[in-house]
Each structure stands twice: as C-alpha cells, then as structure tokens.
PDB file of C-alpha atoms in Angstrom:
ATOM      1  CA  UNK O   1       5.535 -11.831 -18.377  1.00 51.00           C
ATOM      2  CA  UNK O   2       9.252 -12.475 -18.020  1.00 51.00           C
ATOM      3  CA  UNK O   3      10.411 -15.692 -19.604  1.00 49.00           C
ATOM      4  CA  UNK O   4      13.586 -15.775 -17.561  1.00 50.00           C
ATOM      5  CA  UNK O   5      11.417 -17.026 -14.689  1.00 50.00           C
ATOM      6  CA  UNK O   6       9.729 -19.797 -16.624  1.00 50.00           C
ATOM      7  CA  UNK O   7      11.017 -22.475 -14.226  1.00 62.00           C
ATOM      8  CA  UNK O   8      10.032 -21.144 -10.860  1.00 68.00           C
ATOM      9  CA  UNK O   9      10.613 -23.743  -8.202  1.00 81.00           C
ATOM     10  CA  UNK O  10       8.214 -24.646  -5.448  1.00 82.00           C
ATOM     11  CA  UNK O  11      10.891 -23.390  -3.056  1.00 84.00           C
ATOM     12  CA  UNK O  12      10.808 -19.884  -4.452  1.00 86.00           C
ATOM     13  CA  UNK O  13       7.025 -19.734  -4.297  1.00 86.00           C
ATOM     14  CA  UNK O  14       7.145 -20.899  -0.673  1.00 85.00           C
ATOM     15  CA  UNK O  15       9.733 -18.237   0.086  1.00 87.00           C
ATOM     16  CA  UNK O  16       7.665 -15.501  -1.507  1.00 89.00           C
ATOM     17  CA  UNK O  17       4.594 -16.585   0.421  1.00 87.00           C
ATOM     18  CA  UNK O  18       6.519 -16.664   3.674  1.00 86.00           C
ATOM     19  CA  UNK O  19       7.686 -13.115   2.961  1.00 87.00           C
ATOM     20  CA  UNK O  20       4.046 -12.150   2.918  1.00 88.00           C
ATOM     21  CA  UNK O  21       3.474 -13.875   6.238  1.00 87.00           C
ATOM     22  CA  UNK O  22       6.032 -11.583   7.868  1.00 85.00           C
ATOM     23  CA  UNK O  23       4.192  -8.531   6.637  1.00 89.00           C
ATOM     24  CA  UNK O  24       0.832  -9.501   8.054  1.00 88.00           C
ATOM     25  CA  UNK O  25      -0.072  -8.062  11.462  1.00 84.00           C
ATOM     26  CA  UNK O  26      -0.891 -11.448  12.998  1.00 71.00           C
ATOM     27  CA  UNK O  27       2.571 -12.717  12.195  1.00 63.00           C
ATOM     28  CA  UNK O  28       3.941 -11.029  15.278  1.00 53.00           C
ATOM     29  CA  UNK O  29       1.657 -13.007  17.513  1.00 55.00           C
ATOM     30  CA  UNK O  30       2.216 -16.188  15.632  1.00 62.00           C
ATOM     31  CA  UNK O  31       5.189 -18.413  16.476  1.00 56.00           C
ATOM     32  CA  UNK O  32       7.770 -18.249  13.723  1.00 54.00           C
ATOM     33  CA  UNK O  33       7.711 -22.012  13.377  1.00 54.00           C
ATOM     34  CA  UNK O  34       3.995 -22.269  12.731  1.00 65.00           C
ATOM     35  CA  UNK O  35       3.255 -23.236   9.180  1.00 70.00           C
ATOM     36  CA  UNK O  36       0.113 -21.798   7.710  1.00 74.00           C
ATOM     37  CA  UNK O  37      -1.384 -22.967   4.457  1.00 82.00           C
ATOM     38  CA  UNK O  38      -0.699 -20.866   1.409  1.00 84.00           C
ATOM     39  CA  UNK O  39      -4.412 -20.459   0.787  1.00 85.00           C
ATOM     40  CA  UNK O  40      -4.973 -19.089   4.277  1.00 86.00           C
ATOM     41  CA  UNK O  41      -2.036 -16.710   3.936  1.00 88.00           C
ATOM     42  CA  UNK O  42      -3.285 -15.395   0.635  1.00 91.00           C
ATOM     43  CA  UNK O  43      -6.705 -14.848   2.143  1.00 90.00           C
ATOM     44  CA  UNK O  44      -5.227 -12.983   5.102  1.00 91.00           C
ATOM     45  CA  UNK O  45      -3.119 -10.956   2.709  1.00 93.00           C
ATOM     46  CA  UNK O  46      -6.193  -9.924   0.744  1.00 94.00           C
ATOM     47  CA  UNK O  47      -8.016  -9.025   3.952  1.00 93.00           C
ATOM     48  CA  UNK O  48      -5.052  -7.016   5.149  1.00 95.00           C
ATOM     49  CA  UNK O  49      -4.750  -5.039   1.915  1.00 96.00           C
ATOM     50  CA  UNK O  50      -8.458  -4.269   2.006  1.00 96.00           C
ATOM     51  CA  UNK O  51      -8.178  -3.060   5.584  1.00 95.00           C
ATOM     52  CA  UNK O  52      -5.227  -0.850   4.620  1.00 97.00           C
ATOM     53  CA  UNK O  53      -7.240   0.654   1.765  1.00 97.00           C
ATOM     54  CA  UNK O  54     -10.023   1.364   4.249  1.00 96.00           C
ATOM     55  CA  UNK O  55      -7.543   2.994   6.612  1.00 97.00           C
ATOM     56  CA  UNK O  56      -6.340   5.296   3.834  1.00 97.00           C
ATOM     57  CA  UNK O  57      -9.974   6.248   3.188  1.00 96.00           C
ATOM     58  CA  UNK O  58     -10.639   6.831   6.857  1.00 97.00           C
ATOM     59  CA  UNK O  59      -7.486   8.889   7.409  1.00 97.00           C
ATOM     60  CA  UNK O  60      -8.343  10.912   4.309  1.00 97.00           C
ATOM     61  CA  UNK O  61     -11.719  11.722   5.863  1.00 96.00           C
ATOM     62  CA  UNK O  62     -10.156  12.816   9.113  1.00 96.00           C
ATOM     63  CA  UNK O  63      -7.433  14.836   7.446  1.00 95.00           C
ATOM     64  CA  UNK O  64     -10.070  16.591   5.350  1.00 94.00           C
ATOM     65  CA  UNK O  65     -11.887  17.614   8.513  1.00 92.00           C
ATOM     66  CA  UNK O  66      -8.685  18.758  10.167  1.00 91.00           C
ATOM     67  CA  UNK O  67      -7.605  20.816   7.182  1.00 89.00           C
ATOM     68  CA  UNK O  68     -10.941  22.583   7.222  1.00 87.00           C
ATOM     69  CA  UNK O  69     -10.520  23.688  10.805  1.00 86.00           C
ATOM     70  CA  UNK O  70      -6.782  24.099  11.285  1.00 83.00           C
ATOM     71  CA  UNK O  71      -4.106  25.915   9.409  1.00 83.00           C
ATOM     72  CA  UNK O  72      -1.399  23.360   8.797  1.00 82.00           C
ATOM     73  CA  UNK O  73       1.258  25.877   7.808  1.00 81.00           C
ATOM     74  CA  UNK O  74       1.515  26.886  11.433  1.00 80.00           C
ATOM     75  CA  UNK O  75       1.898  23.226  12.393  1.00 82.00           C
ATOM     76  CA  UNK O  76       4.621  22.640   9.804  1.00 82.00           C
ATOM     77  CA  UNK O  77       7.497  22.475  12.268  1.00 83.00           C
ATOM     78  CA  UNK O  78       5.654  20.076  14.535  1.00 84.00           C
ATOM     79  CA  UNK O  79       4.699  17.840  11.615  1.00 84.00           C
ATOM     80  CA  UNK O  80       8.257  17.599  10.371  1.00 83.00           C
ATOM     81  CA  UNK O  81       9.549  16.983  13.875  1.00 85.00           C
ATOM     82  CA  UNK O  82       7.107  14.102  14.369  1.00 84.00           C
ATOM     83  CA  UNK O  83       8.001  12.609  11.026  1.00 82.00           C
ATOM     84  CA  UNK O  84      11.708  12.738  11.808  1.00 81.00           C
ATOM     85  CA  UNK O  85      11.038  11.061  15.113  1.00 80.00           C
ATOM     86  CA  UNK O  86       8.965   8.231  13.614  1.00 75.00           C
TER      87      UNK O  86
ATOM     88  CA  UNK B   1      22.910 -12.344 -10.492  1.00 45.00           C
ATOM     89  CA  UNK B   2      22.109 -15.394  -8.410  1.00 43.00           C
ATOM     90  CA  UNK B   3      18.523 -16.473  -8.442  1.00 43.00           C
ATOM     91  CA  UNK B   4      18.653 -16.559  -4.647  1.00 44.00           C
ATOM     92  CA  UNK B   5      18.646 -12.781  -4.436  1.00 43.00           C
ATOM     93  CA  UNK B   6      15.194 -12.872  -5.976  1.00 47.00           C
ATOM     94  CA  UNK B   7      13.771 -14.123  -2.727  1.00 50.00           C
ATOM     95  CA  UNK B   8      16.050 -14.576   0.279  1.00 50.00           C
ATOM     96  CA  UNK B   9      17.833 -11.240  -0.069  1.00 56.00           C
ATOM     97  CA  UNK B  10      14.679  -9.369  -0.868  1.00 59.00           C
ATOM     98  CA  UNK B  11      13.596  -8.873   2.721  1.00 64.00           C
ATOM     99  CA  UNK B  12      16.811  -7.075   3.697  1.00 66.00           C
ATOM    100  CA  UNK B  13      16.959  -4.999   0.544  1.00 65.00           C
ATOM    101  CA  UNK B  14      13.341  -4.043   0.951  1.00 64.00           C
ATOM    102  CA  UNK B  15      13.914  -2.642   4.402  1.00 62.00           C
ATOM    103  CA  UNK B  16      16.854  -0.591   3.200  1.00 61.00           C
ATOM    104  CA  UNK B  17      14.911   0.826   0.275  1.00 62.00           C
ATOM    105  CA  UNK B  18      12.096   1.779   2.578  1.00 64.00           C
ATOM    106  CA  UNK B  19      14.048   4.467   4.456  1.00 71.00           C
ATOM    107  CA  UNK B  20      14.624   6.538   1.337  1.00 78.00           C
ATOM    108  CA  UNK B  21      11.073   5.988   0.174  1.00 82.00           C
ATOM    109  CA  UNK B  22       9.675   7.178   3.504  1.00 87.00           C
ATOM    110  CA  UNK B  23      11.266  10.589   3.043  1.00 88.00           C
ATOM    111  CA  UNK B  24      10.051  10.848  -0.538  1.00 89.00           C
ATOM    112  CA  UNK B  25       6.570   9.830   0.487  1.00 93.00           C
ATOM    113  CA  UNK B  26       6.439  12.289   3.355  1.00 93.00           C
ATOM    114  CA  UNK B  27       7.662  15.271   1.367  1.00 91.00           C
ATOM    115  CA  UNK B  28       5.342  14.572  -1.545  1.00 94.00           C
ATOM    116  CA  UNK B  29       2.328  14.034   0.681  1.00 95.00           C
ATOM    117  CA  UNK B  30       2.990  17.097   2.822  1.00 93.00           C
ATOM    118  CA  UNK B  31       3.437  19.367  -0.160  1.00 93.00           C
ATOM    119  CA  UNK B  32       0.173  18.060  -1.582  1.00 94.00           C
ATOM    120  CA  UNK B  33      -1.605  18.711   1.721  1.00 93.00           C
ATOM    121  CA  UNK B  34      -0.368  22.293   1.860  1.00 91.00           C
ATOM    122  CA  UNK B  35      -1.436  22.826  -1.729  1.00 91.00           C
ATOM    123  CA  UNK B  36      -4.877  21.380  -1.035  1.00 92.00           C
ATOM    124  CA  UNK B  37      -5.398  23.567   1.983  1.00 89.00           C
ATOM    125  CA  UNK B  38      -4.238  26.697   0.177  1.00 87.00           C
ATOM    126  CA  UNK B  39      -6.321  26.096  -2.923  1.00 87.00           C
ATOM    127  CA  UNK B  40      -9.455  25.000  -1.120  1.00 81.00           C
ATOM    128  CA  UNK B  41     -12.054  27.716  -1.115  1.00 77.00           C
ATOM    129  CA  UNK B  42     -15.199  27.945   0.945  1.00 74.00           C
ATOM    130  CA  UNK B  43     -17.007  26.684  -2.120  1.00 76.00           C
ATOM    131  CA  UNK B  44     -14.984  23.500  -2.602  1.00 81.00           C
ATOM    132  CA  UNK B  45     -16.861  20.552  -1.213  1.00 89.00           C
ATOM    133  CA  UNK B  46     -15.783  18.226   1.559  1.00 90.00           C
ATOM    134  CA  UNK B  47     -15.995  15.339  -0.881  1.00 92.00           C
ATOM    135  CA  UNK B  48     -13.802  17.157  -3.368  1.00 91.00           C
ATOM    136  CA  UNK B  49     -11.109  17.920  -0.793  1.00 93.00           C
ATOM    137  CA  UNK B  50     -11.275  14.390   0.529  1.00 94.00           C
ATOM    138  CA  UNK B  51     -10.860  13.027  -2.973  1.00 94.00           C
ATOM    139  CA  UNK B  52      -7.768  15.160  -3.466  1.00 94.00           C
ATOM    140  CA  UNK B  53      -6.237  14.067  -0.177  1.00 96.00           C
ATOM    141  CA  UNK B  54      -6.894  10.413  -0.895  1.00 96.00           C
ATOM    142  CA  UNK B  55      -5.429  10.822  -4.358  1.00 96.00           C
ATOM    143  CA  UNK B  56      -2.390  12.548  -2.856  1.00 97.00           C
ATOM    144  CA  UNK B  57      -1.881   9.559  -0.574  1.00 97.00           C
ATOM    145  CA  UNK B  58      -1.755   7.098  -3.459  1.00 97.00           C
ATOM    146  CA  UNK B  59       0.298   9.507  -5.543  1.00 97.00           C
ATOM    147  CA  UNK B  60       2.982   9.839  -2.900  1.00 97.00           C
ATOM    148  CA  UNK B  61       3.130   6.060  -2.652  1.00 96.00           C
ATOM    149  CA  UNK B  62       3.450   5.702  -6.395  1.00 96.00           C
ATOM    150  CA  UNK B  63       6.076   8.435  -6.759  1.00 95.00           C
ATOM    151  CA  UNK B  64       8.191   7.054  -3.944  1.00 94.00           C
ATOM    152  CA  UNK B  65       8.432   3.691  -5.671  1.00 94.00           C
ATOM    153  CA  UNK B  66       8.634   5.359  -9.065  1.00 93.00           C
ATOM    154  CA  UNK B  67       8.989   3.141 -12.084  1.00 94.00           C
ATOM    155  CA  UNK B  68      10.875   0.462 -10.153  1.00 94.00           C
ATOM    156  CA  UNK B  69       7.794  -1.543  -9.393  1.00 96.00           C
ATOM    157  CA  UNK B  70       5.012  -2.897 -11.553  1.00 96.00           C
ATOM    158  CA  UNK B  71       2.374  -1.870  -9.022  1.00 97.00           C
ATOM    159  CA  UNK B  72       3.674   1.719  -8.873  1.00 97.00           C
ATOM    160  CA  UNK B  73       3.879   1.970 -12.657  1.00 96.00           C
ATOM    161  CA  UNK B  74       0.269   0.807 -12.889  1.00 95.00           C
ATOM    162  CA  UNK B  75      -0.755   3.279 -10.188  1.00 96.00           C
ATOM    163  CA  UNK B  76       1.088   6.122 -11.916  1.00 95.00           C
ATOM    164  CA  UNK B  77      -0.713   5.306 -15.166  1.00 94.00           C
ATOM    165  CA  UNK B  78      -4.036   5.423 -13.368  1.00 93.00           C
ATOM    166  CA  UNK B  79      -3.199   8.715 -11.707  1.00 93.00           C
ATOM    167  CA  UNK B  80      -2.041  10.327 -14.926  1.00 92.00           C
ATOM    168  CA  UNK B  81      -5.109   9.230 -16.838  1.00 90.00           C
ATOM    169  CA  UNK B  82      -7.117  10.961 -14.084  1.00 81.00           C
ATOM    170  CA  UNK B  83      -9.263   7.870 -13.811  1.00 80.00           C
ATOM    171  CA  UNK B  84     -11.098   7.391 -10.537  1.00 82.00           C
ATOM    172  CA  UNK B  85      -8.980   5.535  -8.029  1.00 83.00           C
ATOM    173  CA  UNK B  86     -11.102   2.627  -7.124  1.00 83.00           C
ATOM    174  CA  UNK B  87     -10.167  -0.616  -5.477  1.00 80.00           C
ATOM    175  CA  UNK B  88     -12.723  -3.382  -5.589  1.00 74.00           C
ATOM    176  CA  UNK B  89     -14.288  -4.445  -2.333  1.00 67.00           C
ATOM    177  CA  UNK B  90     -15.425  -7.948  -1.944  1.00 62.00           C
ATOM    178  CA  UNK B  91     -19.087  -8.453  -1.119  1.00 52.00           C
ATOM    179  CA  UNK B  92     -19.561  -9.908   2.323  1.00 45.00           C
ATOM    180  CA  UNK B  93     -21.706 -12.624   0.839  1.00 42.00           C
ATOM    181  CA  UNK B  94     -19.401 -14.546  -1.483  1.00 47.00           C
ATOM    182  CA  UNK B  95     -20.597 -14.795  -5.050  1.00 47.00           C
ATOM    183  CA  UNK B  96     -18.844 -18.124  -5.399  1.00 49.00           C
ATOM    184  CA  UNK B  97     -17.540 -20.678  -2.934  1.00 48.00           C
ATOM    185  CA  UNK B  98     -13.808 -20.344  -2.302  1.00 46.00           C
ATOM    186  CA  UNK B  99     -11.934 -23.174  -3.906  1.00 46.00           C
ATOM    187  CA  UNK B 100      -8.285 -22.775  -2.985  1.00 43.00           C
ATOM    188  CA  UNK B 101      -5.207 -20.905  -4.099  1.00 46.00           C
ATOM    189  CA  UNK B 102      -6.316 -19.810  -7.538  1.00 67.00           C
ATOM    190  CA  UNK B 103      -9.397 -17.973  -6.270  1.00 83.00           C
ATOM    191  CA  UNK B 104      -7.430 -16.063  -3.684  1.00 86.00           C
ATOM    192  CA  UNK B 105      -4.790 -15.195  -6.239  1.00 89.00           C
ATOM    193  CA  UNK B 106      -7.540 -13.748  -8.419  1.00 90.00           C
ATOM    194  CA  UNK B 107      -8.836 -11.649  -5.546  1.00 92.00           C
ATOM    195  CA  UNK B 108      -5.303 -10.494  -4.835  1.00 94.00           C
ATOM    196  CA  UNK B 109      -4.845  -9.511  -8.458  1.00 94.00           C
ATOM    197  CA  UNK B 110      -7.741  -7.108  -8.184  1.00 93.00           C
ATOM    198  CA  UNK B 111      -6.351  -5.507  -5.051  1.00 95.00           C
ATOM    199  CA  UNK B 112      -2.800  -4.868  -6.161  1.00 96.00           C
ATOM    200  CA  UNK B 113      -2.387  -2.224  -8.906  1.00 95.00           C
ATOM    201  CA  UNK B 114      -1.278  -3.872 -12.113  1.00 94.00           C
ATOM    202  CA  UNK B 115      -2.271  -7.242 -10.713  1.00 93.00           C
ATOM    203  CA  UNK B 116      -4.131  -8.558 -13.737  1.00 90.00           C
ATOM    204  CA  UNK B 117      -0.988  -8.445 -15.827  1.00 88.00           C
ATOM    205  CA  UNK B 118       1.175 -10.455 -13.446  1.00 91.00           C
ATOM    206  CA  UNK B 119       1.998 -14.107 -13.203  1.00 90.00           C
ATOM    207  CA  UNK B 120       1.695 -15.766  -9.810  1.00 91.00           C
ATOM    208  CA  UNK B 121       5.311 -15.264  -8.804  1.00 92.00           C
ATOM    209  CA  UNK B 122       5.402 -11.621  -9.792  1.00 93.00           C
ATOM    210  CA  UNK B 123       2.113 -11.071  -8.007  1.00 94.00           C
ATOM    211  CA  UNK B 124       3.528 -12.390  -4.732  1.00 95.00           C
ATOM    212  CA  UNK B 125       6.626 -10.242  -5.025  1.00 94.00           C
ATOM    213  CA  UNK B 126       4.720  -7.095  -5.947  1.00 96.00           C
ATOM    214  CA  UNK B 127       2.171  -7.692  -3.193  1.00 96.00           C
ATOM    215  CA  UNK B 128       4.882  -7.685  -0.536  1.00 96.00           C
ATOM    216  CA  UNK B 129       6.259  -4.379  -1.751  1.00 96.00           C
ATOM    217  CA  UNK B 130       2.793  -2.880  -2.108  1.00 97.00           C
ATOM    218  CA  UNK B 131       1.925  -3.820   1.467  1.00 96.00           C
ATOM    219  CA  UNK B 132       5.164  -2.307   2.784  1.00 95.00           C
ATOM    220  CA  UNK B 133       4.408   0.898   0.949  1.00 95.00           C
ATOM    221  CA  UNK B 134       0.773   1.010   2.054  1.00 96.00           C
ATOM    222  CA  UNK B 135       1.653   0.529   5.724  1.00 95.00           C
ATOM    223  CA  UNK B 136       4.271   3.270   5.464  1.00 95.00           C
ATOM    224  CA  UNK B 137       1.730   5.629   3.916  1.00 96.00           C
ATOM    225  CA  UNK B 138      -0.852   4.820   6.586  1.00 97.00           C
ATOM    226  CA  UNK B 139       1.674   5.468   9.362  1.00 95.00           C
ATOM    227  CA  UNK B 140       2.670   8.707   7.660  1.00 95.00           C
ATOM    228  CA  UNK B 141      -0.925   9.909   7.499  1.00 96.00           C
ATOM    229  CA  UNK B 142      -1.441   8.944  11.135  1.00 95.00           C
ATOM    230  CA  UNK B 143       1.657  10.871  12.208  1.00 93.00           C
ATOM    231  CA  UNK B 144       0.616  13.961  10.269  1.00 93.00           C
ATOM    232  CA  UNK B 145      -2.846  13.783  11.785  1.00 92.00           C
ATOM    233  CA  UNK B 146      -1.562  13.373  15.311  1.00 90.00           C
ATOM    234  CA  UNK B 147       0.830  16.280  15.022  1.00 88.00           C
ATOM    235  CA  UNK B 148      -1.740  18.631  13.483  1.00 86.00           C
ATOM    236  CA  UNK B 149      -4.345  17.892  16.086  1.00 83.00           C
ATOM    237  CA  UNK B 150      -1.966  18.156  19.019  1.00 77.00           C
TER     238      UNK B 150
END
C-alpha cells in the first residue's frame, strides 16, 4: 500500500471510475454525458471481466481443436499478415 | 510529477503503451502455439493441450506488461509457481444481497490478479489496465483463429 496516496480525493476516484466506463462495451452506445452510479459501473466492470475470462476459455477450446486438425506452421505467413493488419 | 498525471493523462499514455504490448503479446503467444503444436503427441489429451493454450494466453498478457503492473506481477508469480490458473466465478444465485460499492469492490478484487493486496484506488487503476490487456489478448486470439481457419 503506497502511503504517498494517503489523501486520495473524491475527484481522483471519480476520474478512475470514469476511465473504467470508457473501457466497457456499453460505453459506446451510452451518451458521454450520462452519469452512471459508481456501484453500477463496478458491477458492469466485474461482469465484463468475467465475460472476457470466458472468452479466453472459449477461444482456447477452439484453438485447441484447430491445432489438432491444421498445421499452423503453414499458416504462419497468413497469421502474421492478419496481425499486422489488425 | 504532478498528481494529475495519475489519472487524466493515464488514458493517453495507456493507449500508447498498448501498441508495443500488442507486438510482445502476439509474438509470445504465437511462439507458444507453435511449441504446443509441435510438442503435442497423439497421446496428449485435448484437455492438456487446451490447458497449455489457455496458460499461454495469460502468460503472453503477463509478459507484455512485465513487472510494470501489480496485476501482471501477481499473474507472473502464479504462472511461475505452476499453480492452476483459476478465476472465481460468481454463483448465479447470490450468496449475499448486494449492498453497494464495497461489495462490488470485493468481487472485483477476486477477478483482477493481485486484487486482494490493493487499496481501492490502486484496484481501479489496475483494473483498467487489466481490461485493456485482456481485450487485446482476446482480439489477438480471435485474429489467429480466423487466419488459421481461413
């Protein structure tokens, strides 16, 4: 715990929470001016992280299947090309 | 260093840091995938390969952020101790009624690596970075999948 931050202002907490709002998927649909309660944002943040963890699990499943059936060394060039494009 | 950079500048800096991390993440993850495919025998189980791929995903995230972040340090510790990578899932039926900020912060602490050791402010900051990294990793895995299967 860093003591240099012992007097965190309400402002800074609000700022940090609003940073989180920008990262959530719904934030793009939401008007920028809409204020959402901190509690709701935290809840959505938790839900979002859980869904991301599930996506990693799901993509791991699918990649496992793909690796069993396809030789990725031959797809190397295409993989790198796609990554450079993204 | 002004205290303002702690928050208002963080969004811009974060986006700049992300570009370099993306490359690190991609190269680490790809190398791991190649290794997994080459070292998988007909006898290695689906579950075993899947575990390795999932582990590689979190490893590439952790290595891209390195020791700069509390969440990545915690994740690196977990990976090195070879402990099972498990993130708690909340039961659909709540064990307790939700009561406001503190409960959600507790839930968040369990989801972000290293969460239990963080104060509220640190938790919020680390969460933002963790989410950025997670979404990058997910997009990376999606891209790899799409290009292999095409």
